[in-house]
Amino acid sequence: MTLEERIIASKTSIFKAVFPNTTNHYDTLFGGTAMHMMDEVAFITATRFSRQIMVTVSSDRIDFKKAIPAGTIVELIGKVTQVGNTSLKVNVEIYIEQMYAEGRELAVHGDFTFVAIDENKKPTQVIK
């Protein structure tokens, strides 16, 4: 499989409903909860790409463009954007969908860096 084919095959999409137990006093999704969900999707994407043990080493930038209200559906999409020797970058976007209306909006996007590690927890070559 070529690098481009691996990137396409590893794209990950997860849908979640935003329930009140994940929201703050403004009735919108906690920022930390959004970051947690994004890191999880980024991890799954990185692992699907490499099929190796991957660990998060940084979240380079997370931009909150729009609040995510309770009672909506969110889609998280992870895509590998860069592959290095021992690391790779994953971009994650969160889109908001109203439960009972058409359309969707980009709410949050961010980049995460992962490193492949071996059984001794030392960085190892990313399988491309």
XYZ file of C-alpha atoms in Angstrom:
128
model
C 0.000 0.000 0.000
C 1.337 3.441 -0.889
C 1.681 6.231 1.692
C -1.287 8.046 0.156
C -3.425 4.895 0.296
C -2.484 4.374 3.967
C -3.460 7.968 4.761
C -6.831 7.552 3.042
C -7.473 4.161 4.682
C -6.705 5.520 8.162
C -9.172 8.429 8.017
C -11.410 8.047 11.066
C -14.905 9.400 11.616
C -16.868 9.069 14.855
C -20.286 10.479 15.723
C -21.386 11.372 19.252
C -24.432 12.983 20.821
C -23.805 15.917 23.179
C -25.645 15.166 26.400
C -26.093 17.498 29.398
C -23.558 15.557 31.526
C -20.792 16.765 29.149
C -21.762 20.430 29.183
C -20.870 23.449 31.302
C -23.123 26.061 32.924
C -23.596 27.694 29.480
C -25.125 24.416 28.246
C -22.262 23.911 25.775
C -19.685 21.132 25.560
C -16.768 21.509 27.982
C -13.590 22.447 26.083
C -11.686 19.732 27.928
C -14.267 17.150 26.873
C -13.898 18.246 23.244
C -10.099 17.933 23.548
C -10.456 14.472 25.107
C -12.662 13.314 22.231
C -10.258 14.817 19.690
C -7.233 13.086 21.236
C -9.092 9.771 21.176
C -9.960 10.124 17.488
C -6.401 11.248 16.715
C -5.039 8.188 18.549
C -7.324 5.833 16.612
C -6.313 7.507 13.332
C -2.576 7.255 14.126
C -2.919 3.619 15.171
C -4.950 2.692 12.082
C -2.267 4.329 9.919
C 0.750 2.647 11.509
C -0.650 -0.411 13.340
C 1.971 0.343 15.988
C 1.933 1.551 19.585
C 1.405 5.305 19.302
C 1.460 7.914 22.069
C 0.397 11.548 22.030
C 3.360 13.898 22.455
C 1.660 17.219 21.710
C -1.488 19.008 20.731
C -0.051 21.742 18.543
C -3.054 24.001 18.251
C -6.749 23.668 18.955
C -9.070 26.374 17.677
C -12.580 26.638 19.081
C -14.570 28.374 16.337
C -18.101 27.762 17.586
C -19.673 26.595 20.835
C -21.148 23.090 20.743
C -24.605 23.106 22.373
C -26.182 20.245 24.317
C -28.666 18.290 22.221
C -26.575 18.300 19.061
C -24.688 15.580 17.207
C -20.976 16.003 16.580
C -18.805 14.276 14.007
C -15.087 14.022 14.729
C -12.874 13.396 11.696
C -9.206 12.469 12.016
C -6.752 12.573 9.103
C -2.997 11.956 8.987
C -1.386 15.102 7.576
C 2.329 14.463 7.974
C 4.559 11.411 8.484
C 8.100 11.649 9.829
C 10.663 9.073 10.933
C 9.238 8.298 14.376
C 6.261 10.651 14.497
C 3.158 11.660 12.616
C 0.628 14.478 12.764
C -3.120 14.043 12.809
C -5.624 16.829 12.146
C -8.982 16.479 13.884
C -12.102 18.468 13.069
C -15.371 18.538 15.009
C -18.534 19.345 13.068
C -21.875 20.209 14.700
C -25.149 18.862 13.337
C -28.551 19.766 14.723
C -30.513 16.632 15.545
C -33.657 17.676 13.719
C -32.394 19.970 10.965
C -30.130 19.700 7.937
C -26.683 21.206 7.692
C -23.452 21.156 9.635
C -20.785 23.589 10.804
C -17.116 23.305 11.692
C -16.827 23.991 15.432
C -13.307 22.942 16.464
C -10.123 21.869 14.738
C -6.704 20.936 15.988
C -3.478 19.081 15.319
C -1.952 16.288 17.385
C 1.519 14.758 17.149
C 2.120 11.085 17.924
C 5.305 9.064 18.304
C 5.616 5.350 17.607
C 7.220 3.473 20.502
C 8.652 -0.021 20.870
C 8.182 -2.547 23.694
C 10.756 -0.608 25.780
C 8.769 2.624 25.318
C 11.524 4.077 23.109
C 10.745 5.920 19.853
C 10.813 3.640 16.827
C 10.441 4.031 13.068
C 6.893 4.693 11.856
C 5.875 1.985 9.421
C 4.943 3.691 6.179
